XYZ file of C-alpha atoms in Angstrom:
622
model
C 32.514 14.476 1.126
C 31.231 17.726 0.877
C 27.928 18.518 -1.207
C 24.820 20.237 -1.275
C 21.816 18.682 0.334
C 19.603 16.858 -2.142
C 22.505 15.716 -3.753
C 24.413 13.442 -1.606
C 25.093 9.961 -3.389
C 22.279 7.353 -1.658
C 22.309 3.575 -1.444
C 18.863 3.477 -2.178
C 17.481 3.300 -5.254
C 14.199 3.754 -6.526
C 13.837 -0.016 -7.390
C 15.442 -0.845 -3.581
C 12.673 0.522 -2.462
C 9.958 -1.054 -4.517
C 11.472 -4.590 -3.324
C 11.761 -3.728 0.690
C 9.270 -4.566 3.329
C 6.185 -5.915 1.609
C 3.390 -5.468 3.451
C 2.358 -8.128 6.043
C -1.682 -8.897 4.998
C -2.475 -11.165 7.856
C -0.986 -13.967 10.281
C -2.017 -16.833 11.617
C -1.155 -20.517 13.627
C -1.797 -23.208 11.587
C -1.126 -26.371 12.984
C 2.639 -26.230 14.019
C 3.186 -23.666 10.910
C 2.915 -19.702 10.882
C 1.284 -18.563 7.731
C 1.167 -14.968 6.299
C -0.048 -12.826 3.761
C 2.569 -10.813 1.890
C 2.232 -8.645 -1.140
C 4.983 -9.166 -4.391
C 5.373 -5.581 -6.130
C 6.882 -7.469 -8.605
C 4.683 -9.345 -9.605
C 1.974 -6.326 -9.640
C 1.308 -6.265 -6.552
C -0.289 -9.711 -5.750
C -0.573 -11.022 -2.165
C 0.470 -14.325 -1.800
C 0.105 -16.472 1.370
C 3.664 -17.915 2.852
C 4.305 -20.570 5.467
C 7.379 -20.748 8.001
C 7.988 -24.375 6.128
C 9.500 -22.257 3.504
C 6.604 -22.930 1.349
C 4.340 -20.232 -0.814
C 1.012 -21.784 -0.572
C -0.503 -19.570 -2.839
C 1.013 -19.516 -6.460
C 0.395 -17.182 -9.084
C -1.689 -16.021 -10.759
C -3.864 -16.391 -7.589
C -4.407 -12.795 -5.802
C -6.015 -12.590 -2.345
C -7.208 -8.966 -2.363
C -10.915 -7.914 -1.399
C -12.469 -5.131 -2.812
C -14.784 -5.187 -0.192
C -15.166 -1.358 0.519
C -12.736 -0.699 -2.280
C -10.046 -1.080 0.477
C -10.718 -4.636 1.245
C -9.072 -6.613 3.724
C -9.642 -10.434 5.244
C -8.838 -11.496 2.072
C -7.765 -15.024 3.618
C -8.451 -17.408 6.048
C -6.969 -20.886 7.099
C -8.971 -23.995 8.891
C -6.438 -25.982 11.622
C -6.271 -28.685 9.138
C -4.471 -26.498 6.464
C -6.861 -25.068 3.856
C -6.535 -21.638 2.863
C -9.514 -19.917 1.906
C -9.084 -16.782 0.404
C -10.605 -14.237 -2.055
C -9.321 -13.980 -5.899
C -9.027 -10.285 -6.396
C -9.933 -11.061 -10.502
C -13.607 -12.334 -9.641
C -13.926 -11.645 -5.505
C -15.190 -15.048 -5.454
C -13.973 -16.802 -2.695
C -11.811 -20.200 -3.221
C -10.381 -23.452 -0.946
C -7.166 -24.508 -1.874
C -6.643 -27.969 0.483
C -3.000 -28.863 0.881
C -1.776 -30.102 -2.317
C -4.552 -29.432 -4.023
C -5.471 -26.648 -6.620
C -8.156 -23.764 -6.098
C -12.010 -24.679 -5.974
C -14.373 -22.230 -5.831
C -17.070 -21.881 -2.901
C -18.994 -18.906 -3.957
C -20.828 -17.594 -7.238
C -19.470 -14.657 -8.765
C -21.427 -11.228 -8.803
C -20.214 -10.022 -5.234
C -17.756 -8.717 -3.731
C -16.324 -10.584 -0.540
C -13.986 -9.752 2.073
C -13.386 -10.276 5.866
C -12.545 -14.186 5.926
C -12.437 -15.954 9.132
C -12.956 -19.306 9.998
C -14.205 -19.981 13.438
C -15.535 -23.317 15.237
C -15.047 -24.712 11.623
C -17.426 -22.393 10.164
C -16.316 -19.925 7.745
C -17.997 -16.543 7.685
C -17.512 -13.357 5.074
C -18.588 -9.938 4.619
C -20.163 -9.726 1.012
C -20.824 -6.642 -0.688
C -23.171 -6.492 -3.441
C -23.204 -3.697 -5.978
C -25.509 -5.046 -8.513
C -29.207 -4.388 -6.730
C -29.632 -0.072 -6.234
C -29.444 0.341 -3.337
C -26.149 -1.365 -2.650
C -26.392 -4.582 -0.378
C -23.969 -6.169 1.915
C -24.445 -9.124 4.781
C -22.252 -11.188 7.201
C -22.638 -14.737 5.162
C -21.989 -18.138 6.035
C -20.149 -19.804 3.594
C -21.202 -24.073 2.960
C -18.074 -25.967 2.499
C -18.948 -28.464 0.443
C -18.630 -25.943 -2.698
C -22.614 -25.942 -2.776
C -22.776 -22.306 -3.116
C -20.316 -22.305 -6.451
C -23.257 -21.655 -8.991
C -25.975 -20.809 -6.746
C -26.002 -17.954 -4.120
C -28.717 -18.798 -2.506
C -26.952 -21.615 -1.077
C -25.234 -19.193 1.764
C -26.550 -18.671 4.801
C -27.223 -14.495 5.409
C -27.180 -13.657 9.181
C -27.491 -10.515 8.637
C -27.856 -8.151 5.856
C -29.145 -4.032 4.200
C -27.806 -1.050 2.684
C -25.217 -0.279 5.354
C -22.289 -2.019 6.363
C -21.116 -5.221 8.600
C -17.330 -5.847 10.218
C -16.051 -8.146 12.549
C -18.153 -11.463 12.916
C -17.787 -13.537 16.130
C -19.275 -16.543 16.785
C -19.738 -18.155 20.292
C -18.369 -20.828 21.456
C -21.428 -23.033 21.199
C -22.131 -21.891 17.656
C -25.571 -20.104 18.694
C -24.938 -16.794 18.766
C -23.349 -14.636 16.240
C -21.906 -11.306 17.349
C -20.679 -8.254 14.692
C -20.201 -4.915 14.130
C -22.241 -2.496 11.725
C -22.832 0.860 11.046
C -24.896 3.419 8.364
C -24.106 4.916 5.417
C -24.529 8.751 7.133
C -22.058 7.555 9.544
C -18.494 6.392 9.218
C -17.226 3.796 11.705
C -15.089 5.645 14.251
C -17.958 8.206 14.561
C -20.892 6.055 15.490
C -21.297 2.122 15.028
C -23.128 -0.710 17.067
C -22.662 -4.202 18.063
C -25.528 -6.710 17.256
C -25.363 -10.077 18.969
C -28.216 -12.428 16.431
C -29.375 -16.168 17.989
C -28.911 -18.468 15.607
C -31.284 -20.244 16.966
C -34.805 -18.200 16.834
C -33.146 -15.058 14.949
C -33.778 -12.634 17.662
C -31.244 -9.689 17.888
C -29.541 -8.103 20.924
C -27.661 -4.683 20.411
C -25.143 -4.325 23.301
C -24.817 -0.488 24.404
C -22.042 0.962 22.626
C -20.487 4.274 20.958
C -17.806 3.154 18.321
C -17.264 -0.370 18.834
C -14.243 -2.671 16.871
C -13.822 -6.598 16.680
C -15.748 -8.326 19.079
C -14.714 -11.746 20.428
C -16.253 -13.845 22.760
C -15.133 -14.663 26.016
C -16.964 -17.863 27.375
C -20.572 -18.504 26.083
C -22.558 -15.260 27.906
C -19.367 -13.072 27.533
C -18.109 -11.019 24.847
C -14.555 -8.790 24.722
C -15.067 -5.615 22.322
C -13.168 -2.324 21.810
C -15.070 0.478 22.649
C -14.590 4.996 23.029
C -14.466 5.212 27.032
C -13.659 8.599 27.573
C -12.492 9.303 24.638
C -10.207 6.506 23.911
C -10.612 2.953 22.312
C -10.143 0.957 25.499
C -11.073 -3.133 26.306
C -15.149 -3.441 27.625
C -16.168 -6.459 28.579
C -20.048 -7.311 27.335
C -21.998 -9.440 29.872
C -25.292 -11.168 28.801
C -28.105 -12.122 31.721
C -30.525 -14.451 31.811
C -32.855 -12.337 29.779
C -30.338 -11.715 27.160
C -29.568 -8.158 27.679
C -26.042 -7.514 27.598
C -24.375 -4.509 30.176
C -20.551 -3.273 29.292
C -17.512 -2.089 31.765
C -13.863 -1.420 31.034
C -11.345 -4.288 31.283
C -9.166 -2.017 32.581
C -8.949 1.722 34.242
C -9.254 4.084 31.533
C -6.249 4.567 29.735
C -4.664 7.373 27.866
C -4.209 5.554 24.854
C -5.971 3.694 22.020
C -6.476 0.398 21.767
C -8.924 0.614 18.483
C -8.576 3.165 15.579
C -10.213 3.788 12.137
C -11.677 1.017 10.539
C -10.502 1.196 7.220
C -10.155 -2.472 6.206
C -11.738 -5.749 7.009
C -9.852 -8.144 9.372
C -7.870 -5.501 11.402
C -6.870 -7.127 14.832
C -5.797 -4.864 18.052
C -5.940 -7.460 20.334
C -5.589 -11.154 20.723
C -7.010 -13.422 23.681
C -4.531 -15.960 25.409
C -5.106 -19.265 27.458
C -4.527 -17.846 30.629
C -7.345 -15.669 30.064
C -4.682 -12.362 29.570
C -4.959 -10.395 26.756
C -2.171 -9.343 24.535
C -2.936 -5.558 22.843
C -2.167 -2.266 21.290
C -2.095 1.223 22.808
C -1.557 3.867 20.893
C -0.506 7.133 21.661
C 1.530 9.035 18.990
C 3.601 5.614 18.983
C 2.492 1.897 19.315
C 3.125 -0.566 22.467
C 2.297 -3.823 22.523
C 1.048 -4.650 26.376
C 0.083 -7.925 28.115
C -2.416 -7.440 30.516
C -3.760 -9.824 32.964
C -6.943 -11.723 32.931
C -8.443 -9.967 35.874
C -7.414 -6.401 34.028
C -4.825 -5.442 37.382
C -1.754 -5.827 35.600
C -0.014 -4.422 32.289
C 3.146 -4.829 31.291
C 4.803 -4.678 27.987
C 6.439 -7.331 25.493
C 9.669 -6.684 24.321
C 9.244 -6.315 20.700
C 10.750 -3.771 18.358
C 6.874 -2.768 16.983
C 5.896 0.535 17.508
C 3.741 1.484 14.059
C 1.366 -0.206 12.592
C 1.020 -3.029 15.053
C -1.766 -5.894 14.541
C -2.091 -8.458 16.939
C -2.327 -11.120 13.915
C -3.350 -14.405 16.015
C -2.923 -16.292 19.530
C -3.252 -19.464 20.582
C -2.094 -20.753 23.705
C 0.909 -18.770 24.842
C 1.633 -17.540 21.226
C 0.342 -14.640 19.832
C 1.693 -12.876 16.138
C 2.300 -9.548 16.175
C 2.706 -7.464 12.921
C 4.426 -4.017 12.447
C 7.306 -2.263 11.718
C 9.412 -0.111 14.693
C 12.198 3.107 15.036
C 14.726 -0.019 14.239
C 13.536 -2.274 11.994
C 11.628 -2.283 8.634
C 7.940 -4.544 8.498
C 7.863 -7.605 9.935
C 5.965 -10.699 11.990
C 7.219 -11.732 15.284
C 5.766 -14.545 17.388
C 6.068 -13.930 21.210
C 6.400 -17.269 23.537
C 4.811 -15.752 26.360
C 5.574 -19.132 28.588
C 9.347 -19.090 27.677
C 9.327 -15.346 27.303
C 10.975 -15.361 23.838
C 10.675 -13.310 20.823
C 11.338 -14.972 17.542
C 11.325 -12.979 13.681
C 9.009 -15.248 11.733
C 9.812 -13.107 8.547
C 11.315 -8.995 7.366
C 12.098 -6.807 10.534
C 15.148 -6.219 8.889
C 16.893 -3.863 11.299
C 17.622 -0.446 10.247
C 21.408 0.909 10.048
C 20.756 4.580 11.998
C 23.501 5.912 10.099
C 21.537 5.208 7.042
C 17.996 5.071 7.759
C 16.574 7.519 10.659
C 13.851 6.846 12.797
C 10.954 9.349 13.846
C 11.739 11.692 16.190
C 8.596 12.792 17.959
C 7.992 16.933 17.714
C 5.397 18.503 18.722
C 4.413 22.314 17.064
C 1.915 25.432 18.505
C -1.068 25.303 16.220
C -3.768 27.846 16.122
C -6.211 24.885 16.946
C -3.675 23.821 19.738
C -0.563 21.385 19.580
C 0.366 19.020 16.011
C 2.217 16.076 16.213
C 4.627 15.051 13.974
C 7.471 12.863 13.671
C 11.176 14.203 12.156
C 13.255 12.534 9.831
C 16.635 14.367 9.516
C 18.735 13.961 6.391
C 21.359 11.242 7.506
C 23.767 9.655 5.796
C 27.454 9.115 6.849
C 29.664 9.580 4.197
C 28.286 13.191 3.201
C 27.785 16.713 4.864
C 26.242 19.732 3.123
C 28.402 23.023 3.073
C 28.554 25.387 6.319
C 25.485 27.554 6.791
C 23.512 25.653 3.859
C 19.981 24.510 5.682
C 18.142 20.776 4.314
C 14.964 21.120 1.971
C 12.574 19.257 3.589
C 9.094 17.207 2.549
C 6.184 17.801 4.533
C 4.586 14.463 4.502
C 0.863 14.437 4.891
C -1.402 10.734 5.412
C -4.040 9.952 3.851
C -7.409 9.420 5.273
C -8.102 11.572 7.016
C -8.674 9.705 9.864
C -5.391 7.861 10.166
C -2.371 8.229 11.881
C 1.749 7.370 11.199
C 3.300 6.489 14.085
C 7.315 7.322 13.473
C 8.917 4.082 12.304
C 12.031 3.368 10.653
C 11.276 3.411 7.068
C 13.780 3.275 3.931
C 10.938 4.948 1.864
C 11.591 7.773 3.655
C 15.230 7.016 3.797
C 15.406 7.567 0.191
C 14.926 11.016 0.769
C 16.995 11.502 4.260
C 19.911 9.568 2.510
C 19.985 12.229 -0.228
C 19.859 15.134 2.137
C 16.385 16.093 2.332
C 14.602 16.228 5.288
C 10.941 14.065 5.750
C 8.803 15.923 8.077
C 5.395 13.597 9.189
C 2.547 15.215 10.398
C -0.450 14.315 12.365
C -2.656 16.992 12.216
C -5.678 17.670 13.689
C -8.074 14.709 12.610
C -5.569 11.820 12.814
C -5.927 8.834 15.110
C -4.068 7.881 17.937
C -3.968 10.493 19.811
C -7.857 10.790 21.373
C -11.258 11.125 20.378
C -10.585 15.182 21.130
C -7.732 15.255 18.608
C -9.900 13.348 15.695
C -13.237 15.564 16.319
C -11.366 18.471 15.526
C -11.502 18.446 11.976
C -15.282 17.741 11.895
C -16.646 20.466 10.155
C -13.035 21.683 9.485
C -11.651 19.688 6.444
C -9.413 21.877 4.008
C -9.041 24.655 7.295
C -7.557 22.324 10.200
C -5.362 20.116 8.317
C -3.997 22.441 6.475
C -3.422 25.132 9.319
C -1.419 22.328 11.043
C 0.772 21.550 8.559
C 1.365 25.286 7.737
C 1.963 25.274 11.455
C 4.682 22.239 11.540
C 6.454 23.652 8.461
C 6.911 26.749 10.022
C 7.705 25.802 13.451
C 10.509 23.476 11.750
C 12.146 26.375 9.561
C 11.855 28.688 13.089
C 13.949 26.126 14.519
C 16.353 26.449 12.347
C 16.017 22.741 11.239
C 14.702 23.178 7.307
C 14.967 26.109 4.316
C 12.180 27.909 4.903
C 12.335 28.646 1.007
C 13.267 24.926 0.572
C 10.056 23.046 1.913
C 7.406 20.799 -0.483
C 4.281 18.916 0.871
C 3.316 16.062 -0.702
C 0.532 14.098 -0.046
C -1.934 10.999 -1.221
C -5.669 10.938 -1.505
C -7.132 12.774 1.317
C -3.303 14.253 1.785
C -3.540 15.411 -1.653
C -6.329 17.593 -1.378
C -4.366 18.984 2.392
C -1.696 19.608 -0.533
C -3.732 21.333 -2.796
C -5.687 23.832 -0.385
C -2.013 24.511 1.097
C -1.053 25.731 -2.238
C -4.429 27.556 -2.590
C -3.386 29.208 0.423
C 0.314 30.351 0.034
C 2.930 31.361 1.637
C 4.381 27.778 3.300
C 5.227 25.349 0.495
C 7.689 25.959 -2.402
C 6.159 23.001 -4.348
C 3.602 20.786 -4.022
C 3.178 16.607 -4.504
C -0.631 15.566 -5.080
C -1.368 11.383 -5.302
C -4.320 11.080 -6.190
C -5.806 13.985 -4.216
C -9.242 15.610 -3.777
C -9.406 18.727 -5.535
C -13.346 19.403 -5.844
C -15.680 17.657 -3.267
C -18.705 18.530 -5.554
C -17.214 15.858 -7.419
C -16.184 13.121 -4.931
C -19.433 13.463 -3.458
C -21.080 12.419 -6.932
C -18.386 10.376 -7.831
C -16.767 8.762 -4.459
C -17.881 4.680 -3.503
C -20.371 3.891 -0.939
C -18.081 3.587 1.933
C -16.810 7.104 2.343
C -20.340 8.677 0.439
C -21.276 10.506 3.532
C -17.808 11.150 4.881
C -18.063 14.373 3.830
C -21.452 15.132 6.454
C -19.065 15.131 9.132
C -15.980 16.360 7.205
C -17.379 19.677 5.694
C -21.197 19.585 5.842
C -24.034 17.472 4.337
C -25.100 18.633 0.754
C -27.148 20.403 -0.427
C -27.138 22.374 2.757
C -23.361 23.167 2.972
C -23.007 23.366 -1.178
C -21.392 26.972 -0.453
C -18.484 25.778 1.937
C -17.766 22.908 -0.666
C -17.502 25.764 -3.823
C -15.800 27.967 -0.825
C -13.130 25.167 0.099
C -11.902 23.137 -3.175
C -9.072 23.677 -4.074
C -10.446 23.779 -7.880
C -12.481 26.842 -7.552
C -9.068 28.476 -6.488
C -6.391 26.956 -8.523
C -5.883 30.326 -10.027
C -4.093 31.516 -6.311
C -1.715 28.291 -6.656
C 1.486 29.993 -8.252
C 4.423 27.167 -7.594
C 5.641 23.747 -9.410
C 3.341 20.745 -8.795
C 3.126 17.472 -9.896
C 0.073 15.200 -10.057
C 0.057 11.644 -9.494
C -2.790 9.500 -10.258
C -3.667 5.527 -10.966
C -6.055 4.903 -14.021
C -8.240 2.735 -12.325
C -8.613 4.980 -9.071
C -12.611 4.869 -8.022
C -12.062 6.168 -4.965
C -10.809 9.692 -5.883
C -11.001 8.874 -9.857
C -8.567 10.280 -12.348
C -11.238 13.196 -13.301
C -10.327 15.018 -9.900
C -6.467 15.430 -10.872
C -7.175 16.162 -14.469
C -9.467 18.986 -13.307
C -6.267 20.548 -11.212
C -3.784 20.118 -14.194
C -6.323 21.599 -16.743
C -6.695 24.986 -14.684
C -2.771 24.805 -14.263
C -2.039 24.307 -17.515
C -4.620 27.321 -18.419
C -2.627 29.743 -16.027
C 1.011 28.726 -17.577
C 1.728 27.557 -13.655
C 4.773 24.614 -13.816
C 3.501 21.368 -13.318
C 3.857 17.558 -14.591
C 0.885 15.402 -14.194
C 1.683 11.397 -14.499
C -1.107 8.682 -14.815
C -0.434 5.452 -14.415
C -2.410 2.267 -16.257
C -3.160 -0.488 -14.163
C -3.186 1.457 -11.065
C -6.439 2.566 -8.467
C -6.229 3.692 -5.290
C -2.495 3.545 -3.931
C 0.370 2.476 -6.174
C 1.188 -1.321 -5.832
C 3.137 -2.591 -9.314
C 6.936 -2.415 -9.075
C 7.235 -0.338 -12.012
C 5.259 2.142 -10.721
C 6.462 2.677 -7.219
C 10.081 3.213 -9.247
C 8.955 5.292 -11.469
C 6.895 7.343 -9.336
C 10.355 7.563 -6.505
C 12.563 9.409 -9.673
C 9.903 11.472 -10.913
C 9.388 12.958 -7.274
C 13.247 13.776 -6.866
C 13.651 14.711 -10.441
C 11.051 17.455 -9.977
C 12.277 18.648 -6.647
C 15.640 18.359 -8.029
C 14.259 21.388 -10.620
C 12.355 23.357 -7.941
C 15.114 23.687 -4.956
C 18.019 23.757 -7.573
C 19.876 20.650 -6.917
C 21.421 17.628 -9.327
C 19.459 14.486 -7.916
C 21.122 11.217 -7.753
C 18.652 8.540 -9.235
């Protein structure tokens, strides 16, 4: 059939997409079972822990979501024996559920806690505690026996202060305790350290490191970190004399790739240690790989596994190892890789992608003025439908939140909603994502609101020059700190025909008085520290501008948002609404940072195509 793009009939409806691929929150081996964390958008969004037995070990109401951060992670744990520990998002305390038995909980409520992990039979969390000014948080040791229900004092603090802890490790003897931290002026990818405490006279080592990411010990006077070696999260080995000093060198020649990235979330895994000594990990460049290299760092090969985005290496044991992601074929999933029998087995989703229906990423690559973008290209596809002659695809311009993230080109029916209707999905990595270098990230330092959004002016344009989009026919949308690339695009002109903003920035005055204590000082590095740089903030928001934004938009925000709270979209709409400019603004109860409930994803989905439907003049197809 023949019909305008944007209006070609779709199997996937707003709803199908709510219900696909819910997000893998963890792996591990327990015993001869796999469990898994998996979030329910039906069910608002809980995450629920699964078992290969068939069995959901974790019923509602129970929720396992940190707040740690705000963005959590680590929210569960599991002993050999089969307990699950894991954090109720409703109170943050954490709980043990035994097999067959009901919730108990371990700690007192008050805190926040996040970053489970259960080691040697010990089980260790970050807390975060927002009650004392200034803001607290520690690596903890959590007593088993429930002793620590009603009275805090009953944990065991290994380390603790106003900044911020990731990643404990603890040795294989149980006397030394190894983890990451970092400041408040600093986030983690910039500048972070690795303490190594004795648990036996409390002394403190700090091994010689830039950025350094989950530490893991390798013997009792060795330690495996991730570390910036020229530029690039790479594998350093950590080796501790007799006088306790520790010296680092690469596992491996440098490598153009990452192993490592931005440290959003408690609990993220890039590489897992086997019992041969070989390591199974991530390298990132644009596009995941999973490798296996060998114990002695010579050889590297890869697994065959459909993962390229998003990997985790999840757990290993043995010859096992989990291996979470999704891939330019399939949809999220968990695979466990036999490396003795050298099989590959789906533990759960990886539901393949039809490439008639669903594209994958193709990998572009545009001339910026602050050198090349990367982006990934998903082409309207569907088989059944072709637009008429000469007519050329609106397209979305895409933009990740962050900023320091990456996407990495998978297979995704989100996006296939779009592609199936006959609009194009255009994902960009400008200038300040990860994956792609240490060079690549540190250009938007100083540069927020100018690179990011000169790159994806850049990759719009360089797609309509193609001949590949409508140059009149191209929207941006973005979430959080995409929405404020949005915003200043539309403050600049010329590119966009309409604009998308979740949740986005639109005056950093305000998320610097208003943002959490994770990302307070993001903005040193980002724009400038206040009050020295007050001028470029005024200069740059997109607020003190709105006046020069003169097409549709349409604001997105959650109620409960307190990372970019509803206050910074309201501002945008109320200077829109002041200048008669078209616009829809939508706020959803029950919703902070990211949309999770079912209801919401859906009716977020048509609200998106119904307005672009009304900008680029075509009948959408809910």
């Amino acid at each position: 059939m023949t019909s305008p793009f944007g209006s070609w009939p779709s199997p996937f409806s707003a709803a199908d997409i709510s219900a696909s691929a819910p997000r893998i929150e963890g792996a591990r081996f327990v015993g001869d079972e796999i469990w898994w964390g998996e979030s329910v958008p039906s069910q608002g969004g809980r995450v629920t822990v699964r078992s290969s037995s068939g069995t959901e070990l974790l019923p509602e109401p129970w929720n396992a979501r940190s707040k740690v951060h705000e963005y959590g992670g680590g929210a569960w744990a599991a002993d050999a024996e089969g307990t699950l520990f894991f954090v109720n998002a409703a109170d943050q305390r954490v709980h043990r559920l035994p097999r067959g038995g009901v919730p108990e909980p371990l700690t007192a409520a008050g805190a926040n806690h996040g970053g489970l992990t259960v080691q040697h039979g010990r089980l260790f969390a970050v807390r975060e505690d927002l009650r004392p000014a200034p803001h607290r948080r520690a690596i903890i040791e959590i007593p088993l026996d429930g002793s620590a229900a009603e009275d805090e004092t009953a944990v065991s603090v290994h380390a603790e202060g106003p900044g911020f802890f990731a990643h404990p490790a603890l040795s294989p003897d149980g006397e030394r305790l190894a983890y990451v931290t970092w400041t408040i002026e600093r986030m983690p990818w910039d500048e972070s350290g690795l303490s190594v405490l004795s648990l036996r006279d409390g002394t403190v080592t700090e091994v010689p490191v830039r950025t350094a990411l989950q530490p893991e010990w390798r013997g009792r006077d060795e330690l495996l970190l991730l570390d910036e070696v020229d530029g690039r999260w790479n594998l350093v080995r950590a080796a501790f004399d007799a006088s306790g000093s520790a010296s680092t060198q690469p596992v491996t020649p440098p490598v153009d790739a990452d192993t490592g990235g931005g440290l959003w979330v408690l609990g993220n895994r890039w590489y897992g240690q086997l019992g041969d000594g070989s390591i199974v990990a991530v390298r990132t460049q644009g596009a995941d790989r999973v490798v296996r290299i060998s114990a002695d760092g010579e050889r590297v090969e890869p697994l065959a596994l459909p993962v390229t985005a998003g990997a985790s290496i999840d757990d290993a044991t043995g010859g096992r190892v989990l291996v979470s992601g999704s891939g330019a074929q399939v949809g999220q999933g968990l695979w466990c890789v036999d490396i003795d029998t050298a099989t590959t087995t789906l533990v759960t989703g990886g539901h393949g992608a039809d490439p008639a229906w669903v594209p994958h990423g193709i990998p572009v690559t545009f001339d910026g003025p602050h050198g090349p973008v990367h982006a990934f290209d998903y082409r309207p596809t569907q088989p059944d439908a072709a637009a008429p002659e000469g007519e050329l695809p609106p397209y979305i311009v895409m933009v990740h939140g962050g900023p320091t993230a990456h996407v990495s080109g998978a297979a995704s029916t989100a996006y296939a909603y779009w592609t199936s209707r006959g609009i194009g999905v255009l994902d960009v990595n400008y200038g300040g994502s990860t994956g792609y270098g240490r060079a690549y990230r540190d250009r938007l330092n100083g540069q927020w609101g100018v690179v990011d959004v000169d790159d994806v002016i850049a990759a719009a344009r360089g797609l309509a020059d193609e001949g590949l989009a409508d140059a009149e026919r191209i929207a941006i949308r973005g979430g959080s700190a995409g929405g404020w690339t949005v915003l200043c695009a539309l403050v600049r002109g010329g590119a966009f025909a309409a604009g998308i903003s979740r949740y986005g920035v639109a005056d950093l005055r305000m998320l610097a008085a208003e943002t959490h204590d994770f990302e307070a000082r993001y903005l040193d590095g980002l724009v400038g520290p206040l009050p020295e740089a007050e001028d470029v903030y005024i200069a740059r928001s997109p607020l003190s501008h709105a006046d020069r934004i003169s097409v549709p938009v349409l604001l997105e925000q959650g109620e409960d948002d307190r990372v970019v709270p509803p206050s910074q979209s309201e501002a945008i709409r109320d200077a829109l609404v002041a200048r008669g400019v078209p616009h829809e603004y939508v706020l959803y109860e029950g919703e902070g940072h990211g949309f999770r409930r079912a209801e919401t994803i859906i009716s977020s989905l048509e609200t998106e195509l119904t307005f672009l439907g009304g900008v680029f003049g075509f009948e959408p197809r809910l």
